[in-house]
mmCIF file of C-alpha atoms in Angstrom:
data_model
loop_
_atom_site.group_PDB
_atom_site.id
_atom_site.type_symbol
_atom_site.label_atom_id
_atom_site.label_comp_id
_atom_site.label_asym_id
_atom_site.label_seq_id
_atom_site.Cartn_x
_atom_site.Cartn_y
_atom_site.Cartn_z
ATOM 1 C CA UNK Z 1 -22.161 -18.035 -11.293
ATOM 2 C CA UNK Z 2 -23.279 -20.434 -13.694
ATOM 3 C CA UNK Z 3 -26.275 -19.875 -16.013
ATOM 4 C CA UNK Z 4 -29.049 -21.751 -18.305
ATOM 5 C CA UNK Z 5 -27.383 -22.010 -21.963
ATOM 6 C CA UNK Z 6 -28.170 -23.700 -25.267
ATOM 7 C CA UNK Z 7 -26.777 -23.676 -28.482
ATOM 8 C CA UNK Z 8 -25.337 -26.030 -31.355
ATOM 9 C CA UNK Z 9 -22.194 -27.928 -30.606
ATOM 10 C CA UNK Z 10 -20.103 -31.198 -32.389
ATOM 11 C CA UNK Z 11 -20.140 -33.665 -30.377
ATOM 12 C CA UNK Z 12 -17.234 -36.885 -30.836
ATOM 13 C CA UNK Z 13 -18.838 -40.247 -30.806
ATOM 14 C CA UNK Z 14 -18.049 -42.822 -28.463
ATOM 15 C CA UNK Z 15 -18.018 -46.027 -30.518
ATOM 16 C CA UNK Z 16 -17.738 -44.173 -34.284
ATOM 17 C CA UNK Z 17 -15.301 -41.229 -33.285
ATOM 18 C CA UNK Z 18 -16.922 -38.784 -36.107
ATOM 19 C CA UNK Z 19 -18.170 -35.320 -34.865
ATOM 20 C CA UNK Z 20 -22.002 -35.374 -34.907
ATOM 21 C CA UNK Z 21 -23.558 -31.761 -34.417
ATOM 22 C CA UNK Z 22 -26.345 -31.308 -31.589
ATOM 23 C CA UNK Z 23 -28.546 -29.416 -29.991
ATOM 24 C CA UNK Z 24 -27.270 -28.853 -26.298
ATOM 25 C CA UNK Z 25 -29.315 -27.608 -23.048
ATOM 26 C CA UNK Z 26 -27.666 -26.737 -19.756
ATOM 27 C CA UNK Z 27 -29.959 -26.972 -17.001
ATOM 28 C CA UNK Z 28 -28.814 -26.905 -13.937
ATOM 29 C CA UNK Z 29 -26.053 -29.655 -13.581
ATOM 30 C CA UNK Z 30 -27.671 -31.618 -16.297
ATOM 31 C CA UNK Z 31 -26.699 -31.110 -20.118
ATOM 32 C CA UNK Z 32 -29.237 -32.761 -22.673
ATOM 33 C CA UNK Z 33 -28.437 -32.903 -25.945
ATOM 34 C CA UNK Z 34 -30.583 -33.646 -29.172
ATOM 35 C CA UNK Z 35 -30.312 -34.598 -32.708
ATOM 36 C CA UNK Z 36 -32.423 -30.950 -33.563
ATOM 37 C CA UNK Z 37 -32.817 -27.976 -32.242
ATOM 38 C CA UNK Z 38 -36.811 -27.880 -31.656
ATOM 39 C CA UNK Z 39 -37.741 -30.497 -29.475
ATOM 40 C CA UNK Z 40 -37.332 -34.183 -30.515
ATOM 41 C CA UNK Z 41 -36.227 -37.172 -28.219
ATOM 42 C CA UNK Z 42 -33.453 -36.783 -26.072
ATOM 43 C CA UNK Z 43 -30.085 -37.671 -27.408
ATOM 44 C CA UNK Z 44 -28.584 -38.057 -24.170
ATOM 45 C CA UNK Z 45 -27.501 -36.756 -20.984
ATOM 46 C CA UNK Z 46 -24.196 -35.603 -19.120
ATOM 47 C CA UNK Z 47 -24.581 -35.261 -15.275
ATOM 48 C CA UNK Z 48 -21.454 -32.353 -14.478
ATOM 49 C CA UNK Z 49 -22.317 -33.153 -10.615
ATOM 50 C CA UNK Z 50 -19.939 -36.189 -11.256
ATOM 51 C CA UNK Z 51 -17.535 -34.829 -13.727
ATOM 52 C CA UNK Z 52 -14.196 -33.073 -12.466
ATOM 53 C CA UNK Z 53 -12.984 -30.979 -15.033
ATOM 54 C CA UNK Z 54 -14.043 -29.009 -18.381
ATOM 55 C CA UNK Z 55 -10.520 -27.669 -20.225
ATOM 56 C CA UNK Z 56 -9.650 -26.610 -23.858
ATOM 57 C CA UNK Z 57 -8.710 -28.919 -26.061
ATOM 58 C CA UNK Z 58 -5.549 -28.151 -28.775
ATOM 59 C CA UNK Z 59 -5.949 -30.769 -30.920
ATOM 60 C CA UNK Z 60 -9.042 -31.032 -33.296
ATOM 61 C CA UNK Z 61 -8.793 -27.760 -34.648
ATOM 62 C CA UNK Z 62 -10.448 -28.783 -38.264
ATOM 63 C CA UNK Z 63 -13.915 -29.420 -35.996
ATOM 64 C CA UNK Z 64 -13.948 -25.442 -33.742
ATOM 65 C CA UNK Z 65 -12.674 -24.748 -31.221
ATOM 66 C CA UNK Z 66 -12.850 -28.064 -28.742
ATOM 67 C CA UNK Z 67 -12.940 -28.619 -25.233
ATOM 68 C CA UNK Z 68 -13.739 -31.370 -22.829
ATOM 69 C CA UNK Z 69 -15.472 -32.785 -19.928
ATOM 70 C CA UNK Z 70 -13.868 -35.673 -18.180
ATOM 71 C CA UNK Z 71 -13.436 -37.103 -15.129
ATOM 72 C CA UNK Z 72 -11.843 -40.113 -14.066
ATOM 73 C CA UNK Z 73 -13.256 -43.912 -14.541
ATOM 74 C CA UNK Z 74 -16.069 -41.862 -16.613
ATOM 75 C CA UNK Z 75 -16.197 -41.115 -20.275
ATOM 76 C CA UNK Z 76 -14.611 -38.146 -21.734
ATOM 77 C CA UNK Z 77 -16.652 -36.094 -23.586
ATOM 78 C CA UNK Z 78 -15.249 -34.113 -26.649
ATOM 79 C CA UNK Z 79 -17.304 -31.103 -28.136
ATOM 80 C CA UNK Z 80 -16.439 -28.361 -30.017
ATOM 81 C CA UNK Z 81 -17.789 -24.287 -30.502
ATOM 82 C CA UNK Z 82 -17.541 -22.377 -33.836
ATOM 83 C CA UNK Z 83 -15.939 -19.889 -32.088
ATOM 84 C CA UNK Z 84 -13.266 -19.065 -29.072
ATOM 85 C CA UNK Z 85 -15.772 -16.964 -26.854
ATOM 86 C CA UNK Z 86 -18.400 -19.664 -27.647
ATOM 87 C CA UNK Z 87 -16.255 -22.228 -26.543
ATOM 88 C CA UNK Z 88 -15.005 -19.453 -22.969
ATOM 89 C CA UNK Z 89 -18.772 -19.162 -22.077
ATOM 90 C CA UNK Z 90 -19.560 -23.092 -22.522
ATOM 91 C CA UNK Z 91 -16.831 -23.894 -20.512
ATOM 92 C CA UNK Z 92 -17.345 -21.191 -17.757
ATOM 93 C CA UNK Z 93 -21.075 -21.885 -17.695
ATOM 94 C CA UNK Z 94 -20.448 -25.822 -17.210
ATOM 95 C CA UNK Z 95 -17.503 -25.142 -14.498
ATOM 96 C CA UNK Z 96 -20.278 -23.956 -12.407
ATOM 97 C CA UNK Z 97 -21.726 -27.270 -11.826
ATOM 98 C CA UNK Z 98 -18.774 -29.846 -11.533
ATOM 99 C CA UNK Z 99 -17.912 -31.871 -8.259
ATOM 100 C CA UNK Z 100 -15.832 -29.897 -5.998
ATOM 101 C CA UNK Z 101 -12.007 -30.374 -7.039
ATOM 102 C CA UNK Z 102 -8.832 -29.380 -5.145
ATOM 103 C CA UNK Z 103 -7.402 -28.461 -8.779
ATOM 104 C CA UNK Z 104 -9.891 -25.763 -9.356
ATOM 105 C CA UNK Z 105 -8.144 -22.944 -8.434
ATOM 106 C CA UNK Z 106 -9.190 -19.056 -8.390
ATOM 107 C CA UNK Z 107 -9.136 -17.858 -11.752
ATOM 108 C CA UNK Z 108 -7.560 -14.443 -9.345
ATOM 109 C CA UNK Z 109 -4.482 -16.185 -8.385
ATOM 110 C CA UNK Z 110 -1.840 -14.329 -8.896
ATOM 111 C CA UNK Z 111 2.180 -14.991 -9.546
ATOM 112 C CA UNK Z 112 4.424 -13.982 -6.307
ATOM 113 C CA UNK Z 113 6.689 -10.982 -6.458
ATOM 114 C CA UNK Z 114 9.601 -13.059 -6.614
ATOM 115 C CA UNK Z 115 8.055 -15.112 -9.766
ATOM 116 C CA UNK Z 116 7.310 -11.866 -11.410
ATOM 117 C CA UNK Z 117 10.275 -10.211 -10.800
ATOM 118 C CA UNK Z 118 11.889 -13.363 -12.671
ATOM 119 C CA UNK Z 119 9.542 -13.281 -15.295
ATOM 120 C CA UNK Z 120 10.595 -9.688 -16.071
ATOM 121 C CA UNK Z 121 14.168 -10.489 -15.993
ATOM 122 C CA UNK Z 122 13.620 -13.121 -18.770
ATOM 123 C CA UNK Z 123 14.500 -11.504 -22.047
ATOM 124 C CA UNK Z 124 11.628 -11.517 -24.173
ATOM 125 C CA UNK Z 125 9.151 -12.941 -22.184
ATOM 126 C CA UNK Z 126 6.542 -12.005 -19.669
ATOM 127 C CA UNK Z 127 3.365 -13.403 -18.208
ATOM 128 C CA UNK Z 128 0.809 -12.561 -15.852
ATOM 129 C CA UNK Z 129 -3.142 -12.371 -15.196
ATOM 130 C CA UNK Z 130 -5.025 -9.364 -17.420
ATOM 131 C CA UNK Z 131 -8.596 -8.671 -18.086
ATOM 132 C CA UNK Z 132 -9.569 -9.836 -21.664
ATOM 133 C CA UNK Z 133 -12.641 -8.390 -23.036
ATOM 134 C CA UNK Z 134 -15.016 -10.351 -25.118
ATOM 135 C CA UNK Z 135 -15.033 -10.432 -28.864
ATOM 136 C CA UNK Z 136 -18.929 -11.023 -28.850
ATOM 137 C CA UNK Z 137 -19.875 -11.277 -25.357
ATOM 138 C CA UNK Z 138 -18.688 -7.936 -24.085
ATOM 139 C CA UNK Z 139 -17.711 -9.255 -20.421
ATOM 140 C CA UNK Z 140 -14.348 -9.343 -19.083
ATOM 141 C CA UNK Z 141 -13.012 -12.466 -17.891
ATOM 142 C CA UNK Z 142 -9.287 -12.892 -15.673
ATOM 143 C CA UNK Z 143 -7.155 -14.593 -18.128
ATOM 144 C CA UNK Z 144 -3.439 -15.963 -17.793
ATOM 145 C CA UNK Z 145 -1.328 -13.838 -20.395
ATOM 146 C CA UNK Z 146 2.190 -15.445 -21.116
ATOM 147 C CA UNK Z 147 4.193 -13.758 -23.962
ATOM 148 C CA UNK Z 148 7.270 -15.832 -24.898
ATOM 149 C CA UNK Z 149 9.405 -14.459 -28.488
ATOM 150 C CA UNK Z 150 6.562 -13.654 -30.572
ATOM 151 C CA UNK Z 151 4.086 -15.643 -29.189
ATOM 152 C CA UNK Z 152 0.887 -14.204 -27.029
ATOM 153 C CA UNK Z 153 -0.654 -17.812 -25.115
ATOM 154 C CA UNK Z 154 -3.735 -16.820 -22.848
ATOM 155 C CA UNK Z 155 -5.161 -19.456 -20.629
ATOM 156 C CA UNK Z 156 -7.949 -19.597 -18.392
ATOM 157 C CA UNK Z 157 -5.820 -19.625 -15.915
ATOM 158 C CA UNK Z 158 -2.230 -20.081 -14.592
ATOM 159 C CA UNK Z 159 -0.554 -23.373 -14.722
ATOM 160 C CA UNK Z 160 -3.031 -24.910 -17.510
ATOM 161 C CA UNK Z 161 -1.258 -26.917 -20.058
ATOM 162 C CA UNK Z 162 -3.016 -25.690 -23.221
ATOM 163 C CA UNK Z 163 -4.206 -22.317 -24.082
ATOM 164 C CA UNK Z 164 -7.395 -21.167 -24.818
ATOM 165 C CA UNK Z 165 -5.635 -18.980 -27.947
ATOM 166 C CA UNK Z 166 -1.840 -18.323 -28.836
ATOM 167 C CA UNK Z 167 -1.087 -15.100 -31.061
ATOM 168 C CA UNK Z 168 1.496 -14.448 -33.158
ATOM 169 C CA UNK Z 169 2.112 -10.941 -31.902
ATOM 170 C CA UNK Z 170 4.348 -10.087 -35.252
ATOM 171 C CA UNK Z 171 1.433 -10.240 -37.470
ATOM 172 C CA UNK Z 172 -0.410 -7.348 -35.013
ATOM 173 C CA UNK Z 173 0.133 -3.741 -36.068
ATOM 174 C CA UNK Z 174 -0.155 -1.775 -33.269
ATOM 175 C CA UNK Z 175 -0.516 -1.461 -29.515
ATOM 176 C CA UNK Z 176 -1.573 1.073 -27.042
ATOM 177 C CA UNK Z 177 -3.720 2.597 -24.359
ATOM 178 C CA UNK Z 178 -7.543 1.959 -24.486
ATOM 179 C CA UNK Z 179 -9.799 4.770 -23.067
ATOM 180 C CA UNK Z 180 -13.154 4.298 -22.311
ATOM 181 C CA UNK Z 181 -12.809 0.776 -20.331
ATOM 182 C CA UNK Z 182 -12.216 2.634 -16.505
ATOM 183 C CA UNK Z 183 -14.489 -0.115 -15.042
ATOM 184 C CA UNK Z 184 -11.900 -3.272 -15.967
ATOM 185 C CA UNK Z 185 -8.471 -1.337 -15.199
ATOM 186 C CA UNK Z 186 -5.882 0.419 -17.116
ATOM 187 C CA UNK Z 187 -6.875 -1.182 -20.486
ATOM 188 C CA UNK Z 188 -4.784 -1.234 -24.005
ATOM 189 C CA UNK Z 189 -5.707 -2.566 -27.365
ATOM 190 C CA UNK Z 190 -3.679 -5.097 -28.916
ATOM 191 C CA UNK Z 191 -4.491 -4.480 -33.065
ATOM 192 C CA UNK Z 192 -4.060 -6.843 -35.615
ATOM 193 C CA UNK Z 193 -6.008 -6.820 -39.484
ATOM 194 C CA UNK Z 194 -8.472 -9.626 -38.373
ATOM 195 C CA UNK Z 195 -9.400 -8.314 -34.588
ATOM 196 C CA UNK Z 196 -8.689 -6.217 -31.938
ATOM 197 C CA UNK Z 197 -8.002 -7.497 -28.289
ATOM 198 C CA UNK Z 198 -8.818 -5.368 -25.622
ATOM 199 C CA UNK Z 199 -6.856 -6.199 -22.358
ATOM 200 C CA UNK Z 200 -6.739 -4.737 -18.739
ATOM 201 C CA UNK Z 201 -4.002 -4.327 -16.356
ATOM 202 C CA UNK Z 202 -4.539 -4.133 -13.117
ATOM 203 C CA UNK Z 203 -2.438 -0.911 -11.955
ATOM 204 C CA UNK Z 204 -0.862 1.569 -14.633
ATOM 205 C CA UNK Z 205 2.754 0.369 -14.667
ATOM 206 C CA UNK Z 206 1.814 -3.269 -14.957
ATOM 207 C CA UNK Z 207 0.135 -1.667 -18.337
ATOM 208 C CA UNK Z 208 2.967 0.040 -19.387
ATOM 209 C CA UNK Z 209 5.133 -2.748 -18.685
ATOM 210 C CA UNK Z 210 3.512 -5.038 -21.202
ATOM 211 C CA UNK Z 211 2.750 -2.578 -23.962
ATOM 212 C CA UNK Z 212 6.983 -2.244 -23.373
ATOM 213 C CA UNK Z 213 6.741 -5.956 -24.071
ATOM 214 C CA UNK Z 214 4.855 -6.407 -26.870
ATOM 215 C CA UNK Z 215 6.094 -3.427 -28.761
ATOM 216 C CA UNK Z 216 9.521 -4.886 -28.483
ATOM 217 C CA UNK Z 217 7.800 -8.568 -29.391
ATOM 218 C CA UNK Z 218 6.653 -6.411 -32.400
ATOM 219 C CA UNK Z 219 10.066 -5.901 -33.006
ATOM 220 C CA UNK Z 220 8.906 -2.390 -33.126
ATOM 221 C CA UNK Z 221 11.558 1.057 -32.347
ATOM 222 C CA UNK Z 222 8.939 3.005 -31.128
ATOM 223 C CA UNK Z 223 10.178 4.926 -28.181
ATOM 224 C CA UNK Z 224 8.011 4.956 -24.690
ATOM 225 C CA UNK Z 225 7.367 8.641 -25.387
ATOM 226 C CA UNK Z 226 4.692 8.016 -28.338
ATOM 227 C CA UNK Z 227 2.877 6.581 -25.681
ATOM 228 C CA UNK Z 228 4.588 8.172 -22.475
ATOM 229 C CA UNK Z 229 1.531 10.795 -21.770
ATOM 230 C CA UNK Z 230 -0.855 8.104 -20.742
ATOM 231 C CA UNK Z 231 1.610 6.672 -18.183
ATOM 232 C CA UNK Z 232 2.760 9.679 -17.258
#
């Protein structure tokens, strides 16, 4: 489940509150960091087996993409990746090792019938668990999907108070079926100038039934039938 990783990371100080970059080392449920990246003295030491939780973090934004590790009566830590997957497989990797939590829930949970029928209902808004394939790790992780106006939030997983990325869906140009990508679902592609997102549904109407969604968040007029073949 969880796996040996290193790489460079900002770390916020505990008595000066500036972002100092390291060198960090999972092993096991012990993360070293140092002031280099070849060898050196240790820096210091975070033992997960005593923290409770590792969660994005919206607010330092100018430093990455942040995220930390806290538990409580213990010190927070702060760090932050260059980059959103960087900062998904730190977190994931790190999760691995924390004490046992009765917060931690299945990243499979799923919303009831009832809850999705009234998410449906809701004009303009939707939300549900999809596959999302990685921009440079090419895994695919369960992610929480909730699309509200214009706005695409994705979280690692249902109830979490701040997302790992929110889109602005009007700025994307196009969205539909994905072939090739059998082995996660019924996948689409969600395009925009700066990146593709590849997403996966988990039958073929739950597919169709956000592409509906985000062509109409799109404020797009084009009918089912340009894409009615695949969902046929």
């Amino acid at each position: 489940h969880a796996r040996h990783m290193e790489g460079f990371l900002l770390k916020k100080g505990e008595v000066n509150p500036a972002f100092q970059r390291r060198w960090f080392i999972l092993k096991g449920p012990q993360l070293e960091y140092y002031k280099k990246k070849d060898g050196g003295s240790l820096t210091g030491t975070i033992d997960l087996g005593t923290y409770k939780a590792v969660a994005p973090l919206g607010e330092y934004a100018e430093k990455g993409f942040a995220f930390s590790i806290s538990a409580p009566g213990l010190r927070t830590f702060v760090l932050a990746a260059t980059s959103e997957d960087e900062r998904e497989s730190w977190i994931d990797a790190i999760e691995g090792f924390l004490a046992a939590s009765d917060t931690r829930q299945s990243e499979f949970q799923r919303p009831s019938r009832e809850e999705r029928r009234a998410i449906l209902l809701g004009q303009g808004r939707r939300e549900g668990y999809l596959r999302k394939r990685g921009q440079n790790v090419k895994s695919w992780k369960f992610r929480f999907f909730s699309l509200d106006g214009t706005k695409l939030a994705y979280y690692r997983r249902m109830g979490d108070p701040v997302p790992l990325n929110a889109l602005n869906v009007s700025s994307f140009s196009n969205v539909a079926p994905a072939d090739g990508f059998t082995d996660a679902g019924f996948a689409f592609a969600l395009r925009s100038p700066a990146r593709t997102y590849i997403l996966a549904a988990s039958t073929n109407e739950e597919r169709h039934e956000w592409i509906e969604a985000l062509l109409h968040a799109m404020g797009s007029d084009v009918a089912t039938a340009d894409y009615g073949s695949v969902v046929s």
